[in-house]
Structure formats: C-alpha cells, structure tokens
Amino acid sequence: MRTRLLYAGSGVLAALVGVAAGHVVAAALEPASSPVLVVGSTVIDLTPTPLKEWAIQRFGTHDKTVLVGSVMVGVLLLAAVAGLLARRRFRYGAALLLVLVAIPAVAALRRPGAAPSDVLPSLVAAVTGVAALAWLVRTSTPPEAGGRRGVLLAGGVLVGAAVGLGAAGQWLTSYRTRPVSIDLPAAADPAGPFPAGLDQRVPGITPFRTPRSDFYRVDTRLTLPIVDPDGWTLTIDGDVDDEVTLTLDDLLAMPLVERDITLTCVSNEVGGTYVGAARWLGVPLTDLLDKAGIDRTKADQILSTDVDGMTISTPLDVATDGRDAMIAVGMNGASLPREHGFPARMVVPGLYGFVSACKWITRMTLTTYAEQDAYWTHRKWATDAPIKLSSRIDTPRPLSTVDAGRTVIGGIAWAQHSGGVQKVDVRVDGGAWLPARLGPSAGSGYWRQWYLPWTAEPGQHILAVRATDGDGEVQTMARATPFPAGSSGVQQIVVNVR
Ligand SMILES: Nc1nc2c(c(=O)[nH]1)N[C@H]1C(S)=C(S)[C@@H](COP(=O)(O)O)O[C@H]1N2
Ligand SMILES: [Mo]
C-alpha cells in the first residue's frame, strides 16, 4: 500500500513539475499556450451551449477557476495512474504521461491563430515530467533505508521546482499583462458634461458610471492577450472597394467621438450583473467603413476578428443605421484596460456584446452570414440580438434584512432603443405598480438610475421592478433564458423587514 502511494505520488509530482515548467515557457512565449490553460480553452470551445450557460449561471465569474481546477484535478488523477504504471514498468508510466501531454500539444496547434511555437510548452512539460518521474522511480527502488533518503531528496527538490516554476510563470504572465496606458487625443466631438447621478443620494445604488476596474468582463479567454500597441493594426477587408490597414497612430489621427454607452452581455440573467456603463472614446465605425468603401449589395455582416482569431459577427445594417457605433480606444478618460480590449474594440449601442463588442479587434471583414459563421453563430446563438428592455433592483439586496420604517428601493434600468427609459415602476407584495423617480439621463444608449421611497412594515415582502421605454413599451413579464437572444422577465426579490 505504501509503495503504491509512493508511486502514485511520484506520478502526481512529475506531472506538477512538468506542468509548471511548461507554464514558465508559455509565459515567456504565449501565455495562452500553457498546457493546462490550452486544455481549458479547448474545453470552453467544445462545451455545448446549454452546459456552458449552466456553468456561467452556477459559478458566475468563477466559472473559469472551476474549469482550470477541474482540468488540473483530471490531469493529476491520470498522473497518479501513470505513477502506478511506472511501478510495473517505467515505460508504461512514461507513455501515459506522454499521452497526457499530447492533448495540450494538439490543442495548442489547433487553436485559431496558433503559431508552431505554441507546442513548445507542452514539449517542455513532457520532457520535464518524464525526467522527474524517472528520477523519482529510480530513487524509490530499491525501497530500503538508503533509498528512502534518496526519494525524499528527489521529492523535495521536485516540489520546490514545481512551486518555483509555477510562481515564476504566474509572475511573468502578470508582468507581461501589466496595466498599459497610451496617450489619447481629445475628442473632436466630445460627449459634454456628465450629469451627477443618484450615487450619493441612494446608498447601495449602482454608480451612474461604472469605474474601469469594476466593469464586468466576459470573454472566452483564460489569459489576457499581450498586444504591442506599436505593432498592432486594424484591417478592413472582404467585400470592400479597397482593403485598408491602419496602425494605432492612423486610427488616433482620425476624428474621435466620445459617447456614453451601456454595454450588456446576452448571458445576463434578469437581475444579473453583466451590464456596465462607460464613456467611450473612438472612431465612428462608418468613418472607417467609408475609408474602405463597402459593397452593400453583397455584405450583410461585419465579421470582426481579434488578435488570436476569435470572431464576432455584427449585422451591417444595424451597425450603420446612424447609432453611435465605434471602434473604441478609450474608456472613462483613459485607454482601454487590457481586460476590455486594449488597444481597440468595437462598441455598438443597443446590441449585446457577443454580436458587437469585439475586444482586441484586429480585422473587420465585410461578408455575409451565408458565407461565414462567427464563434457564437456557429454555436446557434442569434445573429441579430438587440439588448432587451430591462431593469434591476440594487437596494435592498435580495434576501437581505432591513430596518422597518422609511427606506428606499433603488436600481437601474436600460432601454437602448426607442428613446431610452421613460418610466420605471415598482411593485410591493403584488400591489399596484408605483412610479419610481428617475435619475438624470445621459442619452438613450445609457442606463438610468431610479428610486422609490418606501415605508417598510415588519415582515417579509416581495419587490418587483419593470421599465417602460420611450415608445411606451412595458418590460415583458414573460421569462426567456439568455440563449439564444437574451433573457427577459421581471426581477422579483424577497426582503425581510424587522
Ligand atoms: N475578442 C473577444 N471579444 C469579445 C468577447 C470575447 O470572448 N472575445 N466577448 C464578448 C462578449 S460576450 C461581451 S458581453 C463583451 C464584454 O465586454 P467587456 O468584457 O469589456 O465587458 O465583449 C465581447 N467581446
Ligand atoms: Mo456577452
């Protein structure tokens, strides 16, 4: 039993050292090619949509930690088996380790935009892992007193190596993806003064403008891309008169507009947190498309590609219907954070992010839906996905306990078509819908804060909220799931008053 444990442990330790060595090499070359991460990314891409939605709902923004953790657990279990096999015959154990490492090697090469060097971290993991296993196995046999010291020494050295290499890889990755900032020109068409919201007056309400560091983040990546602003370019190609390629300086030399726009994720559940609002600075999309000259008789889709080959589709007619669609370079007065698409991303008011907001954008191809499928189109999500009229209660919190007496119910609402939010109503315990007071407006593409003073009686209460847009359309009570075109329904929460 003890020797079995020793061999299983040797397999696990060998795999850990291998993974850590691969991680450092990846950190130096391309962090996304780190063996465990590349398997994780492949799992993300292969996961059927319903399961992915379940994981997002179940684990929220921790879904990726859970994913990487699960991959790691799987690897270590198989590595333990490899260790046990090595006890019978070293070759068998080593072979299983090699099979294990072949998975990330193949996955790394199959990813969009993969470079041949992306296989190196897996190769390094293979060599290091097998060498570590050989050392451990050799020092474990014969298992008499003298051998025990040898295996303890080898184990100690390898544990140290795994921890040291892993930490070095993490440090190098975070260093290479440290915050960036570039100087941006002033807007030729600025947004004007930003109205003071209800932030101070209604404690617990969502700030009228989301700070850059609090903005929700949704993308398929496990690591941030490392984009060098000097080498970055944006190409417009496909059904165009002239293919155009712009450097960042070219882009910044064009007249910039500044707009207040709310961004929303299609995966946002009613009452969810995947929504944020910022002041964006960028080049109007139509100015860019005009440079290339687009063939409207052919193209119906802008297929955006990011620096790693991820694709996002946008309906051409919607993006060019006069709304403030742009290629943004700035967010709340500074350049884009890496998390949000540095150096440039698309922003289209009124469309969910998965059909508009391509981060780390490097190419816009004018094409048709019949010809080319973007990442989520391939996974059967809607192609034209306008953001649905919605509202959220920020305060009181669901299932919280508040003191009886005068208090306030408050939150946000967004209606990005038809003139923005015109009205918000709150309902207490299924009674009449009571009109809430609205905060200031920062334009129809921007959310609105609201609040309703409330005298809370002791006991349990159910609060509900609904918004009405400029056309008088009332937020529907009908529930829809995020897939395939966004959630709908009215948020209801329970609060306890004491
Ligand atoms: N390159 C790239 N761009 C992307 C995504 C992605 O996975 N990759 N996710 C999209 C989705 S689903 C949303 S909701 C928005 C989120 O933008 P944010 O993370 O800046 O809030 O980015 C969009 N742009
Ligand atoms: Mo999204």
Coordinates of C-alpha atoms and ligand atoms in Angstrom, one line a residue:
M1 CA 0.0 0.0 0.0
R2 CA 2.7 2.4 1.0
T3 CA 4.8 1.8 -2.1
R4 CA 1.7 2.2 -4.2
L5 CA 1.0 5.6 -2.6
L6 CA 4.7 6.5 -3.2
Y7 CA 4.4 5.7 -6.9
A8 CA 1.0 7.4 -7.3
G9 CA 2.5 10.4 -5.6
S10 CA 5.6 10.3 -7.9
G11 CA 3.3 10.4 -10.9
V12 CA 1.4 13.4 -9.5
L13 CA 4.7 15.2 -8.6
A14 CA 6.2 14.5 -12.0
A15 CA 3.1 15.9 -13.7
L16 CA 3.1 19.0 -11.5
V17 CA 6.8 19.8 -12.3
G18 CA 6.1 19.2 -16.0
V19 CA 3.0 21.5 -16.0
A20 CA 4.9 24.2 -14.1
A21 CA 7.9 24.0 -16.5
G22 CA 5.5 24.3 -19.4
H23 CA 3.8 27.2 -17.7
V24 CA 7.0 29.2 -17.5
V25 CA 7.9 28.6 -21.1
A26 CA 4.4 29.6 -22.1
A27 CA 4.6 32.7 -20.0
A28 CA 7.7 33.7 -22.0
L29 CA 6.3 32.9 -25.4
E30 CA 2.5 32.9 -25.4
P31 CA 0.7 32.6 -22.0
A32 CA -2.4 31.0 -23.6
S33 CA -0.3 28.0 -24.7
S34 CA 0.4 26.9 -21.1
P35 CA -0.7 23.2 -21.1
V36 CA -3.5 23.3 -18.5
L37 CA -4.8 26.6 -20.0
V38 CA -4.8 25.4 -23.5
V39 CA -6.8 22.3 -22.5
G40 CA -9.2 24.6 -20.5
S41 CA -9.7 26.8 -23.6
T42 CA -10.4 23.9 -25.8
V43 CA -12.9 22.6 -23.2
I44 CA -14.6 26.1 -23.3
D45 CA -14.8 25.9 -27.1
L46 CA -16.1 22.3 -27.2
T47 CA -18.6 22.7 -24.4
P48 CA -22.2 22.5 -25.7
T49 CA -24.0 25.9 -25.2
P50 CA -26.6 24.6 -22.6
L51 CA -23.8 23.2 -20.4
K52 CA -21.8 26.4 -20.8
E53 CA -24.8 28.5 -19.8
W54 CA -25.4 26.3 -16.8
A55 CA -21.7 26.7 -15.7
I56 CA -22.0 30.5 -16.1
Q57 CA -25.2 30.6 -14.0
R58 CA -23.9 28.2 -11.4
F59 CA -20.4 29.5 -11.0
G60 CA -20.7 33.1 -12.4
T61 CA -17.4 34.7 -13.0
H62 CA -15.7 31.9 -11.1
D63 CA -16.6 29.5 -14.0
K64 CA -13.0 29.7 -15.3
T65 CA -11.4 28.9 -11.9
V66 CA -13.7 25.9 -11.6
L67 CA -12.8 24.9 -15.2
V68 CA -9.0 25.2 -14.8
G69 CA -9.3 23.5 -11.4
S70 CA -11.2 20.6 -12.9
V71 CA -8.7 20.1 -15.7
M72 CA -5.9 20.1 -13.1
V73 CA -7.7 17.5 -11.0
G74 CA -8.2 15.3 -14.1
V75 CA -4.5 15.6 -15.1
L76 CA -3.3 14.8 -11.6
L77 CA -5.6 11.7 -11.3
L78 CA -4.3 10.3 -14.6
A79 CA -0.7 11.2 -13.5
A80 CA -1.3 9.1 -10.3
V81 CA -2.2 6.2 -12.6
A82 CA 0.9 6.9 -14.6
G83 CA 2.9 6.7 -11.4
L84 CA 1.3 3.3 -10.6
L85 CA 2.0 2.0 -14.0
A86 CA 5.6 3.1 -13.7
R87 CA 5.9 0.7 -10.7
R88 CA 5.2 -2.2 -13.0
R89 CA 7.3 -0.9 -15.8
F90 CA 8.7 2.6 -16.2
R91 CA 7.9 2.7 -19.9
Y92 CA 4.2 2.3 -19.3
G93 CA 4.0 5.2 -16.9
A94 CA 6.1 7.4 -19.1
A95 CA 3.9 6.5 -22.0
L96 CA 0.8 7.6 -20.2
L97 CA 2.5 10.9 -19.2
L98 CA 3.3 11.5 -22.9
V99 CA -0.3 10.8 -24.0
L100 CA -1.4 13.3 -21.3
V101 CA 0.9 15.9 -22.7
A102 CA -0.1 15.1 -26.3
I103 CA -3.5 16.5 -25.5
P104 CA -2.4 20.1 -24.9
A105 CA 0.2 19.8 -27.7
V106 CA -2.5 19.1 -30.2
A107 CA -5.0 21.5 -28.7
A108 CA -2.3 24.3 -28.8
L109 CA -1.8 23.7 -32.5
R110 CA -5.5 23.6 -33.3
R111 CA -6.4 26.9 -31.8
P112 CA -7.2 29.8 -34.1
G113 CA -4.2 31.9 -34.8
A114 CA -1.8 29.2 -33.4
A115 CA 1.9 29.6 -34.0
P116 CA 4.1 26.4 -34.3
S117 CA 6.0 27.5 -31.2
D118 CA 2.8 27.1 -29.2
V119 CA 3.6 23.4 -29.0
L120 CA 6.9 24.1 -27.1
P121 CA 5.4 24.5 -23.6
S122 CA 3.8 21.0 -24.0
L123 CA 7.1 19.5 -25.2
V124 CA 8.9 21.0 -22.3
A125 CA 6.2 19.7 -20.0
A126 CA 6.6 16.2 -21.5
V127 CA 10.4 16.1 -21.2
T128 CA 10.4 17.6 -17.6
G129 CA 7.6 15.3 -16.5
V130 CA 9.1 12.1 -17.8
A131 CA 12.6 13.1 -16.4
A132 CA 11.1 13.8 -13.0
L133 CA 9.2 10.5 -13.0
A134 CA 12.4 8.7 -13.9
W135 CA 14.3 10.3 -11.1
L136 CA 11.6 9.5 -8.6
V137 CA 11.2 5.9 -9.7
R138 CA 15.0 5.4 -9.7
T139 CA 15.3 6.7 -6.1
S140 CA 12.4 4.7 -4.9
T141 CA 13.9 1.4 -5.9
P142 CA 15.2 -0.5 -4.0
P143 CA 13.0 0.8 -1.2
E144 CA 15.3 0.0 1.6
A145 CA 16.6 2.6 4.1
G146 CA 19.2 4.1 1.8
G147 CA 16.6 4.5 -1.0
R148 CA 14.2 6.4 1.3
R149 CA 16.6 9.2 1.7
G150 CA 17.1 9.5 -2.0
V151 CA 13.4 9.6 -2.8
L152 CA 12.9 12.2 0.0
L153 CA 15.6 14.4 -1.5
A154 CA 14.3 14.0 -5.1
G155 CA 10.7 14.7 -3.9
G156 CA 11.8 17.8 -2.0
V157 CA 13.8 19.1 -5.0
L158 CA 10.9 18.5 -7.3
V159 CA 8.3 20.1 -5.0
G160 CA 10.5 23.1 -4.8
A161 CA 10.9 23.2 -8.6
A162 CA 7.2 22.9 -9.2
V163 CA 6.4 25.7 -6.8
G164 CA 9.2 27.9 -8.1
L165 CA 8.5 27.3 -11.7
G166 CA 4.7 27.8 -11.2
A167 CA 5.2 31.0 -9.4
A168 CA 7.7 32.3 -11.9
G169 CA 5.3 31.6 -14.7
Q170 CA 2.5 33.4 -12.9
W171 CA 4.7 36.3 -12.2
L172 CA 6.0 36.6 -15.7
T173 CA 2.5 36.4 -17.1
S174 CA 1.2 39.1 -14.8
Y175 CA 4.2 41.2 -15.6
R176 CA 3.7 40.9 -19.3
T177 CA 0.0 41.7 -19.0
R178 CA 0.5 44.6 -16.5
P179 CA -1.7 47.6 -16.9
V180 CA -1.0 49.7 -20.0
S181 CA -1.8 53.2 -20.9
I182 CA -1.3 55.3 -24.0
D183 CA -1.9 59.0 -24.6
L184 CA -5.2 59.7 -26.4
P185 CA -6.1 62.8 -28.4
A186 CA -9.1 64.8 -27.3
A187 CA -12.4 64.0 -28.9
A188 CA -13.3 66.1 -31.9
D189 CA -16.9 65.5 -30.9
P190 CA -16.9 65.3 -27.1
A191 CA -19.8 64.0 -25.0
G192 CA -20.3 67.1 -22.9
P193 CA -20.6 67.2 -19.1
F194 CA -21.7 64.0 -17.4
P195 CA -24.7 64.5 -15.1
A196 CA -24.3 63.7 -11.4
G197 CA -26.2 60.5 -10.7
L198 CA -28.0 59.3 -7.6
D199 CA -24.8 57.7 -6.4
Q200 CA -24.7 59.8 -3.2
R201 CA -28.4 60.1 -2.6
V202 CA -29.4 56.5 -2.8
P203 CA -26.9 54.3 -0.8
G204 CA -26.4 50.9 -2.5
I205 CA -27.4 52.0 -6.0
T206 CA -25.2 51.1 -8.9
P207 CA -22.9 54.1 -9.7
F208 CA -24.2 56.1 -12.7
R209 CA -20.8 55.5 -14.5
T210 CA -19.1 52.2 -13.9
P211 CA -15.4 52.6 -12.9
R212 CA -13.0 50.8 -15.3
S213 CA -11.9 48.4 -12.6
D214 CA -15.5 47.4 -11.7
F215 CA -16.6 46.8 -15.3
Y216 CA -17.9 43.3 -15.9
R217 CA -15.7 41.1 -18.0
V218 CA -17.0 38.4 -20.3
D219 CA -14.9 36.6 -22.9
T220 CA -13.7 33.1 -23.8
R221 CA -10.1 33.7 -22.7
L222 CA -8.2 32.2 -19.8
T223 CA -5.3 34.7 -20.1
L224 CA -5.1 38.2 -21.4
P225 CA -3.6 38.7 -24.9
I226 CA -0.3 40.6 -25.0
V227 CA -0.8 43.2 -27.6
D228 CA 2.0 45.6 -28.5
P229 CA 0.4 48.9 -29.5
D230 CA 3.3 49.7 -31.9
G231 CA 2.8 46.5 -33.9
W232 CA -1.0 46.4 -33.7
T233 CA -3.0 47.1 -36.9
L234 CA -6.7 47.1 -37.9
T235 CA -7.6 45.8 -41.3
I236 CA -10.9 46.2 -43.1
D237 CA -11.3 43.6 -45.9
G238 CA -13.8 41.4 -47.6
D239 CA -16.5 43.0 -49.8
V240 CA -14.8 46.4 -49.9
D241 CA -13.5 48.6 -52.7
D242 CA -10.1 48.9 -51.1
E243 CA -8.6 46.8 -48.4
V244 CA -7.4 49.2 -45.6
T245 CA -4.9 48.6 -42.9
L246 CA -4.5 51.2 -40.1
T247 CA -1.9 51.4 -37.4
L248 CA -2.9 52.7 -34.0
D249 CA -1.4 56.1 -34.9
D250 CA -3.5 56.2 -38.1
L251 CA -6.6 55.4 -36.0
L252 CA -5.8 58.1 -33.4
A253 CA -5.3 60.6 -36.2
M254 CA -8.9 60.3 -37.3
P255 CA -11.6 62.5 -35.7
L256 CA -12.7 60.9 -32.4
V257 CA -16.1 60.9 -30.8
E258 CA -17.0 60.5 -27.2
R259 CA -20.2 58.8 -26.2
D260 CA -21.9 57.4 -23.0
I261 CA -23.0 53.9 -23.8
T262 CA -24.2 50.9 -21.7
L263 CA -22.8 47.5 -22.5
T264 CA -24.7 44.3 -21.8
C265 CA -24.0 40.6 -22.1
V266 CA -26.5 38.3 -23.6
S267 CA -25.8 35.9 -20.7
N268 CA -27.0 38.4 -18.2
E269 CA -30.0 36.9 -16.3
V270 CA -32.8 39.2 -15.2
G271 CA -31.3 41.0 -12.2
G272 CA -27.8 40.0 -13.1
T273 CA -24.5 41.9 -13.1
Y274 CA -23.2 41.5 -16.6
V275 CA -24.0 45.1 -17.5
G276 CA -21.9 48.3 -17.3
A277 CA -21.9 51.8 -18.5
A278 CA -19.0 54.0 -19.5
R279 CA -17.8 57.0 -21.5
W280 CA -16.2 55.6 -24.7
L281 CA -13.8 57.4 -27.0
G282 CA -13.4 56.1 -30.5
V283 CA -13.6 56.4 -34.3
P284 CA -17.1 56.2 -35.7
L285 CA -17.5 52.8 -37.4
T286 CA -18.9 54.4 -40.6
D287 CA -15.9 56.6 -41.0
L288 CA -13.7 53.5 -41.0
L289 CA -16.0 51.6 -43.4
D290 CA -16.1 54.6 -45.7
K291 CA -12.4 54.5 -46.0
A292 CA -12.6 51.0 -47.4
G293 CA -15.8 51.6 -49.3
I294 CA -18.3 48.8 -48.6
D295 CA -20.4 46.9 -51.1
R296 CA -23.9 46.9 -49.5
T297 CA -25.4 44.8 -52.3
K298 CA -23.3 41.9 -51.1
A299 CA -22.2 42.2 -47.4
D300 CA -24.7 41.8 -44.6
Q301 CA -22.2 41.1 -41.8
I302 CA -19.2 42.6 -40.3
L303 CA -17.1 39.7 -39.1
S304 CA -14.6 41.0 -36.5
T305 CA -11.5 39.0 -35.6
D306 CA -9.4 39.5 -32.5
V307 CA -5.6 39.2 -32.2
D308 CA -6.0 35.5 -31.6
G309 CA -8.5 34.6 -34.2
M310 CA -11.7 34.8 -32.1
T311 CA -14.6 36.0 -34.3
I312 CA -17.7 38.1 -33.5
S313 CA -20.4 39.0 -36.0
T314 CA -22.3 42.2 -36.3
P315 CA -25.3 42.9 -38.6
L316 CA -24.0 45.6 -41.1
D317 CA -27.3 47.4 -41.4
V318 CA -27.8 47.7 -37.6
A319 CA -24.2 48.9 -37.1
T320 CA -24.5 51.6 -39.7
D321 CA -28.1 52.8 -39.1
G322 CA -27.0 56.1 -37.5
R323 CA -26.3 54.8 -34.0
D324 CA -23.0 55.7 -32.3
A325 CA -21.2 52.5 -33.3
M326 CA -17.4 53.0 -32.9
I327 CA -14.0 51.4 -32.7
A328 CA -13.2 52.5 -29.2
V329 CA -9.7 53.2 -27.9
G330 CA -10.7 55.0 -24.7
M331 CA -12.9 54.2 -21.7
N332 CA -13.7 56.7 -18.9
G333 CA -10.9 59.1 -19.8
A334 CA -8.0 56.6 -20.3
S335 CA -7.0 54.0 -22.8
L336 CA -8.8 50.7 -22.7
P337 CA -7.8 48.3 -19.9
R338 CA -6.3 45.0 -21.3
E339 CA -9.3 43.2 -19.9
H340 CA -11.6 45.3 -22.0
G341 CA -9.8 45.1 -25.3
F342 CA -6.6 47.2 -25.4
P343 CA -5.8 48.8 -27.7
A344 CA -9.1 48.8 -29.6
R345 CA -12.5 47.2 -29.5
M346 CA -15.9 47.7 -31.1
V347 CA -18.8 49.3 -29.2
V348 CA -22.3 49.3 -30.7
P349 CA -25.1 50.8 -28.6
G350 CA -28.1 48.6 -28.3
L351 CA -26.6 45.3 -29.4
Y352 CA -25.5 42.6 -26.9
G353 CA -21.7 42.3 -26.6
F354 CA -21.5 38.9 -28.3
V355 CA -22.7 40.4 -31.6
S356 CA -20.9 43.7 -31.4
A357 CA -18.2 44.4 -28.8
C358 CA -15.2 42.5 -30.3
K359 CA -12.2 43.2 -27.9
W360 CA -8.6 43.2 -29.1
I361 CA -10.0 43.7 -32.6
T362 CA -7.6 43.5 -35.5
R363 CA -9.8 42.8 -38.5
M364 CA -13.2 43.7 -39.8
T365 CA -14.3 41.5 -42.8
L366 CA -17.3 42.6 -44.8
T367 CA -19.0 39.3 -45.6
T368 CA -22.4 37.5 -45.4
Y369 CA -24.0 35.3 -42.8
A370 CA -24.4 32.7 -45.5
E371 CA -20.7 32.6 -46.2
Q372 CA -19.0 32.9 -42.8
D373 CA -20.0 31.9 -39.2
A374 CA -18.6 33.7 -36.2
Y375 CA -17.8 31.9 -32.9
W376 CA -21.3 32.2 -31.4
T377 CA -23.2 31.9 -34.7
H378 CA -21.6 28.5 -35.1
R379 CA -23.0 27.7 -31.6
K380 CA -26.5 28.6 -32.7
W381 CA -26.8 32.0 -30.9
A382 CA -28.9 34.7 -32.5
T383 CA -27.1 36.9 -35.1
D384 CA -29.3 40.0 -34.6
A385 CA -29.5 40.5 -30.9
P386 CA -30.8 43.8 -29.7
I387 CA -30.5 44.4 -26.0
K388 CA -33.8 43.8 -24.3
L389 CA -35.6 46.4 -22.2
S390 CA -34.7 45.5 -18.6
S391 CA -34.4 46.8 -15.0
R392 CA -32.7 45.7 -11.8
I393 CA -33.1 46.3 -8.1
D394 CA -29.8 47.2 -6.4
T395 CA -31.1 48.1 -3.0
P396 CA -32.3 46.4 -0.8
R397 CA -30.4 43.3 -1.7
P398 CA -32.3 40.1 -2.4
L399 CA -33.0 38.2 0.9
S400 CA -31.5 40.9 3.0
T401 CA -33.0 42.2 6.2
V402 CA -33.7 45.9 6.6
D403 CA -35.0 48.0 9.4
A404 CA -38.7 48.9 9.5
G405 CA -39.6 52.5 8.6
R406 CA -38.6 54.9 5.9
T407 CA -36.1 53.4 3.4
V408 CA -35.6 53.5 -0.3
I409 CA -35.8 50.9 -3.1
G410 CA -33.4 51.8 -5.9
G411 CA -31.7 50.4 -9.0
I412 CA -31.0 50.9 -12.7
A413 CA -33.0 50.3 -15.9
W414 CA -31.9 50.3 -19.6
A415 CA -33.9 50.6 -22.8
Q416 CA -31.5 51.1 -25.6
H417 CA -33.9 51.5 -28.4
S418 CA -36.9 53.8 -28.7
G419 CA -35.6 56.8 -26.8
G420 CA -34.3 55.1 -23.6
V421 CA -36.0 54.6 -20.3
Q422 CA -39.1 56.7 -19.9
K423 CA -40.6 55.2 -16.8
V424 CA -39.8 52.7 -14.0
D425 CA -42.4 51.1 -11.8
V426 CA -42.0 49.2 -8.6
R427 CA -44.5 46.8 -7.1
V428 CA -44.6 45.7 -3.4
D429 CA -46.3 42.4 -2.5
G430 CA -48.2 42.2 -5.8
G431 CA -50.0 45.5 -5.3
A432 CA -50.3 48.4 -7.8
W433 CA -47.2 49.4 -9.9
L434 CA -45.9 52.6 -8.3
P435 CA -43.9 55.0 -10.5
A436 CA -40.3 55.4 -9.3
R437 CA -38.4 58.7 -9.6
L438 CA -35.8 58.7 -12.3
G439 CA -32.2 59.9 -12.1
P440 CA -30.8 62.1 -14.8
S441 CA -30.5 61.0 -18.5
A442 CA -27.1 60.6 -20.2
G443 CA -28.8 59.7 -23.5
S444 CA -30.9 56.8 -24.8
G445 CA -28.0 54.4 -25.2
Y446 CA -27.2 54.8 -21.5
W447 CA -28.9 53.2 -18.4
R448 CA -30.9 55.2 -16.0
Q449 CA -30.9 55.1 -12.2
W450 CA -34.3 55.1 -10.3
Y451 CA -35.5 55.0 -6.7
L452 CA -38.7 54.9 -4.8
P453 CA -39.0 55.9 -1.1
W454 CA -40.7 53.1 0.8
T455 CA -42.1 52.8 4.3
A456 CA -41.2 49.3 5.2
E457 CA -43.6 47.4 7.5
P458 CA -42.2 44.5 9.5
G459 CA -42.4 41.1 7.8
Q460 CA -41.4 39.5 4.5
H461 CA -42.0 41.4 1.3
I462 CA -41.7 40.8 -2.4
L463 CA -40.4 43.6 -4.5
A464 CA -40.6 43.8 -8.3
V465 CA -39.5 46.3 -10.9
R466 CA -40.3 46.9 -14.6
A467 CA -39.2 49.6 -17.0
T468 CA -41.0 51.3 -19.9
D469 CA -39.3 52.7 -23.0
G470 CA -39.8 55.9 -25.0
D471 CA -42.4 54.1 -27.2
G472 CA -44.5 53.2 -24.2
E473 CA -43.5 49.5 -24.4
V474 CA -43.5 47.9 -21.0
Q475 CA -40.9 45.3 -20.0
T476 CA -42.4 41.9 -20.5
M477 CA -43.2 39.6 -17.6
A478 CA -42.6 36.6 -20.0
R479 CA -39.5 34.7 -18.9
A480 CA -36.8 33.9 -21.5
T481 CA -33.5 32.3 -20.9
P482 CA -30.3 34.0 -22.1
F483 CA -30.0 31.5 -25.0
P484 CA -30.3 32.4 -27.9
A485 CA -31.1 36.1 -27.8
G486 CA -31.1 37.4 -24.2
S487 CA -33.1 36.9 -21.1
S488 CA -36.4 38.6 -20.4
G489 CA -38.9 38.8 -17.5
V490 CA -39.3 40.9 -14.4
Q491 CA -37.0 40.8 -11.4
Q492 CA -38.7 39.9 -8.1
I493 CA -36.8 39.8 -4.8
V494 CA -37.7 38.9 -1.3
V495 CA -36.7 41.1 1.6
N496 CA -37.2 40.8 5.3
V497 CA -38.1 43.9 7.4
R498 CA -37.6 43.9 11.1
Ligands
LIG1 N1 -12.2 39.1 -28.6 C1 -13.3 38.9 -27.8 N2 -14.2 39.9 -27.8 C2 -15.3 39.8 -27.0 C3 -15.6 38.6 -26.4 C4 -14.7 37.5 -26.5 O1 -14.9 36.4 -25.9 N3 -13.6 37.7 -27.2 N4 -16.8 38.5 -25.6 C5 -17.9 39.4 -26.0 C6 -19.0 39.4 -25.0 S1 -19.9 38.1 -24.9 C7 -19.3 40.5 -24.3 S2 -20.7 40.6 -23.4 C8 -18.4 41.7 -24.3 C9 -18.0 42.1 -22.9 O2 -17.1 43.1 -22.9 P1 -16.4 43.5 -21.5 O3 -15.6 42.3 -21.0 O4 -15.5 44.6 -21.8 O5 -17.4 43.9 -20.5 O6 -17.2 41.5 -25.1 C10 -17.4 40.8 -26.3 N5 -16.2 40.9 -27.0
MO2 MO -21.7 38.5 -23.7

